[in-house]
Coordinates of C-alpha atoms and ligand atoms in Angstrom, one line a residue:
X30 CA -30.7 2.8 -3.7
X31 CA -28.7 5.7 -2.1
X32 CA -25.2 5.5 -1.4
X33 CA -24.2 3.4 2.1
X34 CA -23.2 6.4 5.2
X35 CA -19.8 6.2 6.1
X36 CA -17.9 5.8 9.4
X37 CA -14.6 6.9 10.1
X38 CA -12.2 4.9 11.4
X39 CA -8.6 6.8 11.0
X40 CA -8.9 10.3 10.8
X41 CA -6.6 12.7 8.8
X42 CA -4.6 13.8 11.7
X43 CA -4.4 10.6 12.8
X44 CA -3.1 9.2 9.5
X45 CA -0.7 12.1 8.9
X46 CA 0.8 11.6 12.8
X47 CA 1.5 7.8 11.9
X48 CA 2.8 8.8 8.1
X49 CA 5.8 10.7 10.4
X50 CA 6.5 7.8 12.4
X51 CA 6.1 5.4 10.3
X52 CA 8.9 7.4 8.1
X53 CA 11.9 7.6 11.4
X54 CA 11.1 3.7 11.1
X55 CA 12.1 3.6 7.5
X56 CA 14.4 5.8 7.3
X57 CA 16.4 4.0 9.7
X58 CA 16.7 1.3 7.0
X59 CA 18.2 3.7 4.4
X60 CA 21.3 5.5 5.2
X61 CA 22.9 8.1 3.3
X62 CA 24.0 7.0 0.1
X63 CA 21.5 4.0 0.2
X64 CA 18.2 6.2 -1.2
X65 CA 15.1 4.3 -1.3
X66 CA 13.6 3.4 -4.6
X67 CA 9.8 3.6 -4.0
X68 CA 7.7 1.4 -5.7
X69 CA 3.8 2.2 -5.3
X70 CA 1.1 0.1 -7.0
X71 CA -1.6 2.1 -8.5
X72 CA -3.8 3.1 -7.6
X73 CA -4.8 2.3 -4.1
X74 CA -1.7 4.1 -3.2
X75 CA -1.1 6.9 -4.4
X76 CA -2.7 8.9 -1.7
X77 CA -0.3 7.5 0.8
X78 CA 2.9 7.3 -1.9
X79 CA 2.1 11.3 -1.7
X80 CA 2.0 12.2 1.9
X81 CA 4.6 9.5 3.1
X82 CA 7.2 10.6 0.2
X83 CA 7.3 14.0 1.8
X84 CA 6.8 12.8 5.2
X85 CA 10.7 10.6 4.9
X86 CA 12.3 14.1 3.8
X87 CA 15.1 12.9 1.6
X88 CA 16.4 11.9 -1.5
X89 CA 14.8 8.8 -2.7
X90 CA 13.5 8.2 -6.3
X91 CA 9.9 6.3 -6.8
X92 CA 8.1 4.5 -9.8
X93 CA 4.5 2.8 -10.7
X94 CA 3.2 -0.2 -11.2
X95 CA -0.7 -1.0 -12.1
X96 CA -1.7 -4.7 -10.7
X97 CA -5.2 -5.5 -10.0
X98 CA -6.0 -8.6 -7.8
X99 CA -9.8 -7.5 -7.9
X100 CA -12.9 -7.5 -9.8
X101 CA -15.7 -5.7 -8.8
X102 CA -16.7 -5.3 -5.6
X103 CA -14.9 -6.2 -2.4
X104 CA -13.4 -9.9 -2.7
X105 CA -10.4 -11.0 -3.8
X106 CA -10.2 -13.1 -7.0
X107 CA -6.7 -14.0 -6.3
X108 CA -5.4 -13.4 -10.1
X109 CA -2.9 -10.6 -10.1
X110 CA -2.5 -9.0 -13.6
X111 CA -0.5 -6.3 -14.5
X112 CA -1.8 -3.9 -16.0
X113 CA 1.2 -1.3 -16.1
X114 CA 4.5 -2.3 -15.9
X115 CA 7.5 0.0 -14.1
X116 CA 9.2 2.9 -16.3
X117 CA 12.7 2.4 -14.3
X118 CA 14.9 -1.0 -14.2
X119 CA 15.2 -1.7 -10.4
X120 CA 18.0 -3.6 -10.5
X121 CA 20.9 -3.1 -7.9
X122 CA 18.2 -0.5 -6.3
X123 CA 17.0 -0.6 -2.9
X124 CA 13.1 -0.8 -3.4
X125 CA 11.0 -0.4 -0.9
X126 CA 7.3 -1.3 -2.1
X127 CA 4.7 1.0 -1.3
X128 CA 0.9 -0.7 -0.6
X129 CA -2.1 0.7 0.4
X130 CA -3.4 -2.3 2.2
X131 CA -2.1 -6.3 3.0
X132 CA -5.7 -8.1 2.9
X133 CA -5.1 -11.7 1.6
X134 CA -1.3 -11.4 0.8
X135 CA -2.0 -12.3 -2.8
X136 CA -1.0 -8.8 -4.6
X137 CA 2.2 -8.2 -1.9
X138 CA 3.9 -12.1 -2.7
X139 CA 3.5 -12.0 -6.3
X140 CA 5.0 -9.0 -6.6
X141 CA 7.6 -8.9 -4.1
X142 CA 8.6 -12.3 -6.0
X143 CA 8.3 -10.8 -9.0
X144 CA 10.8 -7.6 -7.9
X145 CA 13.3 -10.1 -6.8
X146 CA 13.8 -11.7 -10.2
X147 CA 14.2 -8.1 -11.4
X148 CA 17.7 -8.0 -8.6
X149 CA 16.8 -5.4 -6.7
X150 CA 20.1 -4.5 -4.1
X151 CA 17.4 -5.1 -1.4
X152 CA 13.8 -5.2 -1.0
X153 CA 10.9 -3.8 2.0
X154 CA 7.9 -3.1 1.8
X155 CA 5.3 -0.6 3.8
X156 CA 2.0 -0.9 3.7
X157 CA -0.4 2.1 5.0
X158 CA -3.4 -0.7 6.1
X159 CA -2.9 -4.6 7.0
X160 CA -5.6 -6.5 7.4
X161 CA -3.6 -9.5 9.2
X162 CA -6.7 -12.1 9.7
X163 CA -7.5 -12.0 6.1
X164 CA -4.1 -13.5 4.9
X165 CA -3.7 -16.7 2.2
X166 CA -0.2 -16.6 2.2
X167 CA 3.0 -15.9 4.0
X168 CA 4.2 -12.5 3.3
X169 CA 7.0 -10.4 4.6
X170 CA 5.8 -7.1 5.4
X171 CA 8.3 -5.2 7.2
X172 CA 6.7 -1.7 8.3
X173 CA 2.8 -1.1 8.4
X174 CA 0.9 2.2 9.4
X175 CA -2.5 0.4 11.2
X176 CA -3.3 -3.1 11.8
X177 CA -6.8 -3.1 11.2
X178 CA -9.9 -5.7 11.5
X179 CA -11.6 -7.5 8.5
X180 CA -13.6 -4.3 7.6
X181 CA -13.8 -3.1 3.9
X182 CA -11.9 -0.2 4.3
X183 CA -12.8 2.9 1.4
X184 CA -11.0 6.6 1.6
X185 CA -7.4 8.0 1.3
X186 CA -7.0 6.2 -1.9
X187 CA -8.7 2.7 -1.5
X188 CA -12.0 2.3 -3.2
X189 CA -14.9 1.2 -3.8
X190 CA -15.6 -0.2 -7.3
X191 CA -13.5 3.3 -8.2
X192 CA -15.3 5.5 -5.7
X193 CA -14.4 7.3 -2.4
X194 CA -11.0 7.8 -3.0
X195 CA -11.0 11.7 -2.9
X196 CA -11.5 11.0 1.2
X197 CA -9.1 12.5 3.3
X198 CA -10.0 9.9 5.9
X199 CA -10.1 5.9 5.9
X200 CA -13.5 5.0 6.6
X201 CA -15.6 1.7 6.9
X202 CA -19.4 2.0 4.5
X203 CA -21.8 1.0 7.5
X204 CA -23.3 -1.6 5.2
X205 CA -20.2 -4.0 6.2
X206 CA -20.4 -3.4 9.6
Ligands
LIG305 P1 -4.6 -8.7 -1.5 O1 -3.9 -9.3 -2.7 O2 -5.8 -9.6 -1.1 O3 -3.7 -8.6 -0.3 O4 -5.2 -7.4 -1.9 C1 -4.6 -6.2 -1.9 C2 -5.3 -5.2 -2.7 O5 -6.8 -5.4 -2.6 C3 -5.1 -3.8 -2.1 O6 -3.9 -3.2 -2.6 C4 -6.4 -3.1 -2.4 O7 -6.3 -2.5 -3.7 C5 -7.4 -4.2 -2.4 N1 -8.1 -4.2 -1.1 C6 -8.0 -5.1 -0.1 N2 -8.8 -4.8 1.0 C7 -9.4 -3.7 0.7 C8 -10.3 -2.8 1.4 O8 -10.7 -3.1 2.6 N3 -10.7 -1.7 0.8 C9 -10.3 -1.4 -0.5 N4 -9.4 -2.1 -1.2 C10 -9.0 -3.3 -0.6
LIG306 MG1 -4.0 -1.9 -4.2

């Protein structure tokens, strides 16, 4: 078997012309003196955490977390472990959450629950890619780069059982389409 072809669906211009944006929106929600404390989950996002850090031009700190809500392949099993937990204590921090992609909800509640037991002096999240027809449960997401369709979705970070991240562009594998 060869591998599926590819077709793109946001381009890299496009993606970096939403990334500035998407930042004036956020920004708006951290004055001077209130830097955001980014909190991207690995590894989907750290393509985005990358260009959208520099995109909000200003102080702001940032820190990992490794979850996995996946097996292999491109369903949800709905268990979110956690693989690696944050370096910094976010307490009394304003943490904004950094996602690649909102499909079921699953990954963004149980952690945005989990962050708030952790007091947190507020708490947003951004998402690059939400995938609103696919939620399971009620989730506040407060900024989001493209709404998209229920399309698996591979490039600029997401995957494919560990491939196609290297893409500079989010595309859809023509085998799901
Ligand atoms: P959720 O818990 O179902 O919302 O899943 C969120 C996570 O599943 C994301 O952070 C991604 O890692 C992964 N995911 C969901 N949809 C896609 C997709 O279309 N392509 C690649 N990964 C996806
Ligand atoms: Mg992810």
């Amino acid at each position: 078997m060869g591998s599926p072809g590819l077709s793109v669906l946001l381009t890299a211009s496009e993606i970096g012309q939403r990334l500035d944006e998407l930042a004036v929106e956020v920004n708006r929600h951290y004055p001077p003196g209130r830097d955001p404390h980014l909190v991207a989950v690995l590894k989907g996002s750290v393509v985005f955490l990358a260009d959208f850090m520099r995109a909000l031009g200003r102080p702001l700190t940032m820190d990992l977390i490794a979850l996995s809500s996946y097996g292999a392949g491109t369903r949800s099993t709905g268990v979110v472990r956690v693989l690696k937990d944050l370096k910094e204590d976010p307490a009394g921090r304003d943490v904004l959450i950094v996602e690649d992609i909102v499909d079921s909800g699953r990954t963004l509640a149980w952690l945005r629950s989990t962050l708030k037991g952790r007091r947190p002096r507020s708490l947003r999240s951004v998402a690059l890619l939400d995938k609103p027809t696919r939620r399971q449960t009620t989730v506040a997401l407060e900024h989001v780069g493209f709404t998209i369709e229920d399309r698996f979705v591979v490039g600029y970070g997401l995957d494919l059982d560990e491939r196609y991240r290297e893409l500079p562009y989010v595309a859809v594998l023509d085998q799901d389409t």
